[in-house]
Short mmCIF file of C-alpha atoms in Angstrom, two decimals:
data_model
loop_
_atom_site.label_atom_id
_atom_site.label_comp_id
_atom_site.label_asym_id
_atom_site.label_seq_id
_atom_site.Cartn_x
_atom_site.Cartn_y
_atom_site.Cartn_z
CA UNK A 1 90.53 100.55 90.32
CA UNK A 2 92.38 102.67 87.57
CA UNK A 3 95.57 102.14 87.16
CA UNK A 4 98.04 104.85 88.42
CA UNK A 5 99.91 106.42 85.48
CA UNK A 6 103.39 107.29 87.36
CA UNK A 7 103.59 104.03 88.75
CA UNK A 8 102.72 101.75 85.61
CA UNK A 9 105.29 99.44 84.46
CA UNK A 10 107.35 100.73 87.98
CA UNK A 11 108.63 97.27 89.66
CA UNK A 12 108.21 96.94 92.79
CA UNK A 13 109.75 93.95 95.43
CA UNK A 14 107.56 93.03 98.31
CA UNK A 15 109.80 90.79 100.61
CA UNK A 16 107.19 88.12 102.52
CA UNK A 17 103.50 86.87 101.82
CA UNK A 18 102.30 87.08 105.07
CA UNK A 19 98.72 89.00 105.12
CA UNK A 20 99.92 92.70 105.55
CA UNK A 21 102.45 91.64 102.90
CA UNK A 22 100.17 89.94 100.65
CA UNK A 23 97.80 93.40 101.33
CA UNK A 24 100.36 95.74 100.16
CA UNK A 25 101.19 94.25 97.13
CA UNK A 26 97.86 93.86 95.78
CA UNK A 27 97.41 97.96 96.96
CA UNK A 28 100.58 98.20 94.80
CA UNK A 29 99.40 96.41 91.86
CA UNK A 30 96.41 97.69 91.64
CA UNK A 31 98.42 101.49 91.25
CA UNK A 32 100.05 100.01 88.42
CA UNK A 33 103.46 98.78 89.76
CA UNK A 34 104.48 95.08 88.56
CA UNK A 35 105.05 93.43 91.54
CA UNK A 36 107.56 90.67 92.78
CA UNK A 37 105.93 89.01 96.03
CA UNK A 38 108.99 86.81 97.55
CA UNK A 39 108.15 84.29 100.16
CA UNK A 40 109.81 81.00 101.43
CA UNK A 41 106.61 78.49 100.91
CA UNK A 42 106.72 77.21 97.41
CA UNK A 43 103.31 75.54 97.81
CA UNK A 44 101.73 78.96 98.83
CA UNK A 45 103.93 80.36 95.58
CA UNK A 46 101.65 77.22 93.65
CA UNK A 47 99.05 78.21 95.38
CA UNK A 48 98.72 82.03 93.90
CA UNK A 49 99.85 80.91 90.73
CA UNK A 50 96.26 78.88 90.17
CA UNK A 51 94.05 80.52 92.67
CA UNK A 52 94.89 84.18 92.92
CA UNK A 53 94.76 83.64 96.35
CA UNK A 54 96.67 83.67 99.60
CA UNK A 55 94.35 81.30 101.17
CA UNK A 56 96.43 80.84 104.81
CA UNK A 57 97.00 84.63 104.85
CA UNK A 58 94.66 86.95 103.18
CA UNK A 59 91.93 84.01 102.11
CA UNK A 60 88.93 85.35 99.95
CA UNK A 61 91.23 88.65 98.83
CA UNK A 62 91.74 87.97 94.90
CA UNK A 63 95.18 88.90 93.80
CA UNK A 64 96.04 91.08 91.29
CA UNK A 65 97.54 89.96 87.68
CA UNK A 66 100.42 92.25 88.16
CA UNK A 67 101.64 90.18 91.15
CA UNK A 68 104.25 87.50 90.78
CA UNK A 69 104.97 85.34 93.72
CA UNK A 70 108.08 84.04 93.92
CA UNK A 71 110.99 82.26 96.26
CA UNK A 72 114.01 83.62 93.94
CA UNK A 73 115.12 86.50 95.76
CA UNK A 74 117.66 87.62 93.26
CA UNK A 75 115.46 88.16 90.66
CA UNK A 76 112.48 89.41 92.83
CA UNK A 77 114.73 92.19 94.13
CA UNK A 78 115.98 93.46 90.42
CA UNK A 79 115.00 96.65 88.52
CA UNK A 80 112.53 97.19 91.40
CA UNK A 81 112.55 100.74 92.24
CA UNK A 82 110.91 99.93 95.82
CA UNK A 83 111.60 97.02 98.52
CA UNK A 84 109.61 96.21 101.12
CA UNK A 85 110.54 93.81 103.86
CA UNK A 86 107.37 92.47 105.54
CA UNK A 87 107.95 89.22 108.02
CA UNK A 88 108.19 89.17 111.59
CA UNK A 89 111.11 91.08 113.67
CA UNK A 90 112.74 87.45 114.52
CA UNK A 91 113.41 87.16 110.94
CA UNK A 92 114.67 90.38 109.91
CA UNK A 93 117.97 91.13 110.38
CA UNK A 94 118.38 87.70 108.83
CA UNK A 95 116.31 88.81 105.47
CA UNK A 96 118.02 92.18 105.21
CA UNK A 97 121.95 90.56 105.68
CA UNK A 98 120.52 88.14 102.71
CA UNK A 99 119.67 90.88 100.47
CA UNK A 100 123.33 92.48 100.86
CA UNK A 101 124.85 92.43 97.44
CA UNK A 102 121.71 92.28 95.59
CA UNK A 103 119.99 95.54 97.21
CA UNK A 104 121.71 98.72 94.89
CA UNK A 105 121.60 102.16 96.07
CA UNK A 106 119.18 104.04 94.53
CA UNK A 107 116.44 101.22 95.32
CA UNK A 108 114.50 102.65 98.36
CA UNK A 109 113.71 100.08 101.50
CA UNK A 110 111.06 100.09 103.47
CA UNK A 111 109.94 98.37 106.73
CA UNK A 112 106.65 97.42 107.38
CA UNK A 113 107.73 95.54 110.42
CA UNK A 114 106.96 96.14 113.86
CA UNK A 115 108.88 94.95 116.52
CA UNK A 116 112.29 95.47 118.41
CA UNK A 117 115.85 93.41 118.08
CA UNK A 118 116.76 92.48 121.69
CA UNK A 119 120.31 92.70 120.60
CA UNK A 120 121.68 96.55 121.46
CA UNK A 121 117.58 97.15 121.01
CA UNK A 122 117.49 98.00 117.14
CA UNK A 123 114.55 99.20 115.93
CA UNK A 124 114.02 97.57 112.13
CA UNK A 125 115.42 100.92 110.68
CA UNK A 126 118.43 100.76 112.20
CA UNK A 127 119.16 97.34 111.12
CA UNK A 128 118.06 98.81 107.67
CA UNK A 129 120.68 101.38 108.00
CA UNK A 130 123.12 99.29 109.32
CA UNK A 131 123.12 97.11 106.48
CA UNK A 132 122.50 99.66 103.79
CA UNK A 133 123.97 103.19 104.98
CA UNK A 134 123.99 104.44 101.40
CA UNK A 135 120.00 103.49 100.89
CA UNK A 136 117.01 105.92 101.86
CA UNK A 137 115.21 104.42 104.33
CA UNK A 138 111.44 104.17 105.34
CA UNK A 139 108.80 102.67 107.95
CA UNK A 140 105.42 102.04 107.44
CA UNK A 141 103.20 101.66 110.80
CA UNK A 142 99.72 102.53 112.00
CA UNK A 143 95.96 101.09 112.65
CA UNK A 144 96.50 98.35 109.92
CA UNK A 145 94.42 95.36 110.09
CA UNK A 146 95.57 93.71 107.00
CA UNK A 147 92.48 91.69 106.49
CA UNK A 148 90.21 94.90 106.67
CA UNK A 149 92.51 96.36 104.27
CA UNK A 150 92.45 93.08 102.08
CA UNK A 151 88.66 93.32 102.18
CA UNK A 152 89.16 97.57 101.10
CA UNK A 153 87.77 98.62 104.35
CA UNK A 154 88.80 102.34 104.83
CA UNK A 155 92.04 102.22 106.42
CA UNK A 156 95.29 104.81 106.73
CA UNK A 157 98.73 104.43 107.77
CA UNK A 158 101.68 106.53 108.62
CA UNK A 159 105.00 106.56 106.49
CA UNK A 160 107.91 107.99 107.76
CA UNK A 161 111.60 108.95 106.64
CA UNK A 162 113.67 111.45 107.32
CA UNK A 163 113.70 111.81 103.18
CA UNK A 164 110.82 113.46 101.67
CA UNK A 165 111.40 111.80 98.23
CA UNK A 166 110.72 108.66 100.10
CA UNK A 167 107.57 110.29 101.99
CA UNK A 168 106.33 111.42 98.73
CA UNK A 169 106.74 108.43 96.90
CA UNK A 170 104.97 106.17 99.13
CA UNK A 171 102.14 108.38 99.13
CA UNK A 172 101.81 107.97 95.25
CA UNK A 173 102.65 104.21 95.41
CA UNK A 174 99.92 103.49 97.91
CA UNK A 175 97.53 105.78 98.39
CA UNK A 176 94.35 104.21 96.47
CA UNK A 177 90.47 104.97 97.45
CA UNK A 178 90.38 103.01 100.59
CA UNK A 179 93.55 103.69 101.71
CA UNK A 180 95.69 107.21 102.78
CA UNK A 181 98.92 107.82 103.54
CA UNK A 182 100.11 110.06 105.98
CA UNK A 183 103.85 111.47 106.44
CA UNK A 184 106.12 111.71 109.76
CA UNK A 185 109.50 112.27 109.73
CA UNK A 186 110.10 110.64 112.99
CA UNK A 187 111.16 106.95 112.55
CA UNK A 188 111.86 106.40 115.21
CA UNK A 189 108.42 107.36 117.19
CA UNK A 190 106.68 106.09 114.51
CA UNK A 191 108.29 102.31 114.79
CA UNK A 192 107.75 102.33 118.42
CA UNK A 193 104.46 102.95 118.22
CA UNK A 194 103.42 100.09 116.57
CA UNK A 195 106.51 98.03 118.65
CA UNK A 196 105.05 99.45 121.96
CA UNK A 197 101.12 99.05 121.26
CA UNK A 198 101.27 95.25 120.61
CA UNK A 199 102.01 94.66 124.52
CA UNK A 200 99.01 96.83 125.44
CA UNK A 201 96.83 94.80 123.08
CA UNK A 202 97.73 91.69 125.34
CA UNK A 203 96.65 93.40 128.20
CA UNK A 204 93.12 94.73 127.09
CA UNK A 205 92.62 91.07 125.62
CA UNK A 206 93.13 89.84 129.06
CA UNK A 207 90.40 92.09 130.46
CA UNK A 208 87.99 91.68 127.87
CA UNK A 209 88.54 87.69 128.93
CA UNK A 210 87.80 88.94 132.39
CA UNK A 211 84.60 90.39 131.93
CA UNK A 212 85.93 94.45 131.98
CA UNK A 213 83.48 96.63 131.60
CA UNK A 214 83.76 99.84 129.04
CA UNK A 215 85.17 102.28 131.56
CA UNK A 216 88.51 99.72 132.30
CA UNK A 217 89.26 99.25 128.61
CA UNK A 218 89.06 103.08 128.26
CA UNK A 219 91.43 103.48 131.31
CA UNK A 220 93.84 100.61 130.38
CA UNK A 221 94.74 102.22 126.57
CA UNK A 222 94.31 105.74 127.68
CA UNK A 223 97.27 104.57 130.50
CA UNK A 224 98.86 102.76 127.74
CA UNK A 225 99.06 105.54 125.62
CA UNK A 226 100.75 107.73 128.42
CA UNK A 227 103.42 104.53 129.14
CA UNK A 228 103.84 104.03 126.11
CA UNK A 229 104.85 107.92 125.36
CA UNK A 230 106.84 107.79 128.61
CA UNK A 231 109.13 105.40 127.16
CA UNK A 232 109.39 106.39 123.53
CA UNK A 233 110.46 110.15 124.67
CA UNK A 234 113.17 108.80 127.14
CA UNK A 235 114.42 106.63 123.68
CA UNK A 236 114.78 109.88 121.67
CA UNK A 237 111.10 110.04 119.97
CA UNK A 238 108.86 112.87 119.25
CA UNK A 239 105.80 112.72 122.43
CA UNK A 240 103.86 114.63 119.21
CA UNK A 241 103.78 111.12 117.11
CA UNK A 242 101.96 109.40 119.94
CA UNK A 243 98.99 111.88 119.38
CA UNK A 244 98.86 110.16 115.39
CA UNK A 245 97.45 107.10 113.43
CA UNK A 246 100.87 105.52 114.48
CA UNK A 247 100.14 106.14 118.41
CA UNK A 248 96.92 106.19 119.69
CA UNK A 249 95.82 105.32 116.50
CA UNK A 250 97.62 101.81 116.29
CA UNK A 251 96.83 101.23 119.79
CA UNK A 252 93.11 101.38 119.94
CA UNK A 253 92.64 98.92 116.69
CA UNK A 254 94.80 96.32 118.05
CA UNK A 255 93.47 96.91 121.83
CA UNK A 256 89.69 96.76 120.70
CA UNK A 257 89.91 94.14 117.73
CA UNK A 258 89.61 90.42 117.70
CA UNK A 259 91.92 90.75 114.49
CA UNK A 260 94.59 91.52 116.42
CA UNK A 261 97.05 88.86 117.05
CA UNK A 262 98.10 90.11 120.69
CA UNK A 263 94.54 90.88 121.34
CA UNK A 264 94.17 87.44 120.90
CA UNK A 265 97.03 85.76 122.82
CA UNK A 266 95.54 88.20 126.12
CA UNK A 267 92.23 87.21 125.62
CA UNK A 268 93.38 83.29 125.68
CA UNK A 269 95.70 83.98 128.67
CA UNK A 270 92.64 85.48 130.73
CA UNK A 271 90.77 82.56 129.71
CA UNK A 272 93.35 80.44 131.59
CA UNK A 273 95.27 79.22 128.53
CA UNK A 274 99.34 78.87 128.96
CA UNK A 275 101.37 80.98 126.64
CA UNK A 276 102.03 78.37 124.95
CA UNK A 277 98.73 77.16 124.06
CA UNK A 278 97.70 81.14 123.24
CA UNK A 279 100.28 80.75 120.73
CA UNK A 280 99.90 77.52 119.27
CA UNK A 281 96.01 78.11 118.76
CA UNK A 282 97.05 81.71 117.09
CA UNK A 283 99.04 80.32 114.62
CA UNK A 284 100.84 83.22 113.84
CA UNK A 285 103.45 85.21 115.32
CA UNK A 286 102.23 87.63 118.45
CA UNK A 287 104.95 90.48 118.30
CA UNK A 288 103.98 91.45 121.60
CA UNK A 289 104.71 88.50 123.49
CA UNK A 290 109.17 89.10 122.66
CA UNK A 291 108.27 92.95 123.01
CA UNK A 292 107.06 92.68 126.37
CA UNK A 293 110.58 90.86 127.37
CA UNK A 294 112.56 93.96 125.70
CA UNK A 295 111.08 96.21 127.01
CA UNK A 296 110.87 95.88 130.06
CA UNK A 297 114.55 94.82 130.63
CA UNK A 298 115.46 97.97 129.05
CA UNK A 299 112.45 99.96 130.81
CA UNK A 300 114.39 98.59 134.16
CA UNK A 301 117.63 99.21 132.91
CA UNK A 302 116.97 103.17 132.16
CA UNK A 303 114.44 103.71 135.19
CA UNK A 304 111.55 104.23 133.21
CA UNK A 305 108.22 103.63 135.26
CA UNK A 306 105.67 101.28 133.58
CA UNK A 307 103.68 99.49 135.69
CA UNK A 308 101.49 97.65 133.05
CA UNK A 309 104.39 96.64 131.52
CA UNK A 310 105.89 94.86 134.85
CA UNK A 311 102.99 93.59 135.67
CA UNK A 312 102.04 92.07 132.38
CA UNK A 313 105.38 90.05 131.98
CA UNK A 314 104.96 88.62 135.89
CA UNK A 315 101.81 87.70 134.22
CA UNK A 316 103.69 85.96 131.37
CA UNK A 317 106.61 85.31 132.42
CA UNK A 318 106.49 84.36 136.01
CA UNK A 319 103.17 82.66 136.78
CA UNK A 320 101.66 85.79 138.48
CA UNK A 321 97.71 86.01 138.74
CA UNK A 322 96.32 87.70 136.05
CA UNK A 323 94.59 90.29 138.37
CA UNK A 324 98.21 91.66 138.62
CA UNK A 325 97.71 93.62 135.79
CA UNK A 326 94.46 95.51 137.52
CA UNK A 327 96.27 95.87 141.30
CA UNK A 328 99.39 97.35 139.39
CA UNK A 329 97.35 100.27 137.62
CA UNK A 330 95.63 100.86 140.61
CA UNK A 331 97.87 100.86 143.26
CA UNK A 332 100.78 102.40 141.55
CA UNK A 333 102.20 106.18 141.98
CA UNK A 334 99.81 108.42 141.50
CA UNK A 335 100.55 110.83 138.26
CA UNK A 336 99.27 113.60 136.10
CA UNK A 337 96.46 112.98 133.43
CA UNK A 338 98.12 113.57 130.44
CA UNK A 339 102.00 112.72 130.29
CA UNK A 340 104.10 115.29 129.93
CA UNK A 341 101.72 118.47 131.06
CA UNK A 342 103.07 118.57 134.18
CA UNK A 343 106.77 117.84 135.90
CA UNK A 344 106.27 114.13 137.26
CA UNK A 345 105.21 114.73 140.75
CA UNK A 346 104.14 118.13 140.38
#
């Protein structure tokens, strides 16, 4: 891939070398930007350094020359003109509060991270402004299976920001022939989206376990898409954002793929595995699985109906069978096709 002009010799910080991580970076140093890729594991560091290769992550992906893995976070962080924080949501307030005093203010920061904080239920932005009011402020979310991407399997994402120097940048910094950026300027639908869709993914796992035919796993994420909307819209998001890569797009890759981490953890569970042992075989973090407890408290709390959502964490959480799931979609209040086209109970 040619090098892009207006990003050569452009630093730029990539903060954790898990796969999506690891994907982005190389996307960014293929475009020309010289690329600090920070992670904690200084035998994975070693292991770049000789190989090219993130072999527990992104194995048979080579890396790119212009990519410089490293555990000093001080120095990974300077002159870059971009940051963006890439590890799970249980580590990210913690990241961010470490990068105070080293993060200036014209360095944009960008969150690739999808989850929720259970804590006042921050969304990774607003830790992000929290931290760093004076900072323009990005997330990146959509249908991103960073091994297809690591492979440059056509893929596109969604970057949003209230800022359209940041949408605009990110669109030059990543956009490459196998992967397209599109822009949103709601954050806040676009991050839960790809919070929302991981417990869904759990769910459709669980059926495809159970022998589901076609027709279920089309009901279950068409369902999940109207739940999921439900909620978001009673949070403050735009229902319009659902209809994109970073609603129903995000939602069908993770509920149809293997790849998919919370795909995985269901399809274990309706196997008869324990959570636990879903997990431990996965060997990576599930988002879904502390999702599904946030969610629903604050689902409850509010008096927002979602009945795959209650059923799901009896599932999980309480030892109910896993045919709970099924009796709760089909017993449930009966409601309009599409959310939103009608009054509820019109």
């Amino acid at each position: 891939m040619s090098e892009n002009t207006q990003t050569q010799n452009l630093k730029a910080a990539v903060l954790g070398g898990g796969s999506f991580g690891t994907a982005i970076a190389n996307i960014l140093a293929e475009n020309g930007f010289k690329v600090s890729l920070w992670m904690r594991n200084t035998d994975t560091i070693a292991q770049i350094l000789e190989t090219r290769e993130n072999k527990q992550y992104l194995p048979g992906v080579k890396l790119h020359e212009n990519i410089v893995p490293t555990d000093d976070l001080e120095s990974g962080i300077a002159d870059a003109s971009i940051l963006f924080y890439a590890v799970p949501s249980k580590s990210f307030r913690e990241l961010v509060e470490r990068t105070e005093g080293l993060v200036s203010k014209d360095q944009i920061l960008i969150s690739t991270t999808k989850g929720i904080e259970p804590e006042g239920f921050n969304l990774m932005s607003d830790i992000l402004r929290g931290v760093f009011p004076a900072n323009s402020i990005g997330v990146i979310s959509g249908p991103n299976l960073a091994k297809e991407i690591g492979a440059r399997q056509l893929a596109a994402t969604v970057i949003a920001s209230k800022d359209k120097r940041v949408r605009d940048f990110i669109q030059q910094s990543l956009s490459c022939e196998f992967f397209r950026i599109y822009v949103n300027a709601d954050m806040y639908g676009v991050e839960l989206g790809g919070a929302l869709k991981n417990i869904y993914a759990i769910i459709t796992g669980m059926a495809a376990a159970l022998g589901y035919g076609e027709n279920t796993k089309a009901m279950l994420i068409t369902r999940s898409l109207a739940e999921m909307s439900r909620f978001a819209v009673s949070q403050g998001a735009n229902p319009m954002t659902f209809l994109g890569l970073a609603g129903v797009g995000d939602l069908v890759a993770t509920c149809v793929s293997p790849l998919s981490r919370n795909y995985r953890v269901g399809y274990a569970i309706g196997n008869g595995e324990t959570l636990d042992e879903a997990v431990e075989a996965l060997g990576e973090v599930a988002e879904g699985i502390n999702t599904l407890r946030y969610v629903r408290n604050q689902a409850n709390d509010t008096g927002i109906y979602m009945p795959l959502v209650n059923a799901l964490y009896e599932v999980i959480f309480n030892g109910a069978e896993v045919n709970q799931v099924a009796k709760a979609l089909m017993t449930g209040e009966h409601n309009t096709d599409v959310e939103f086209s009608l009054p509820r109970g019109a």
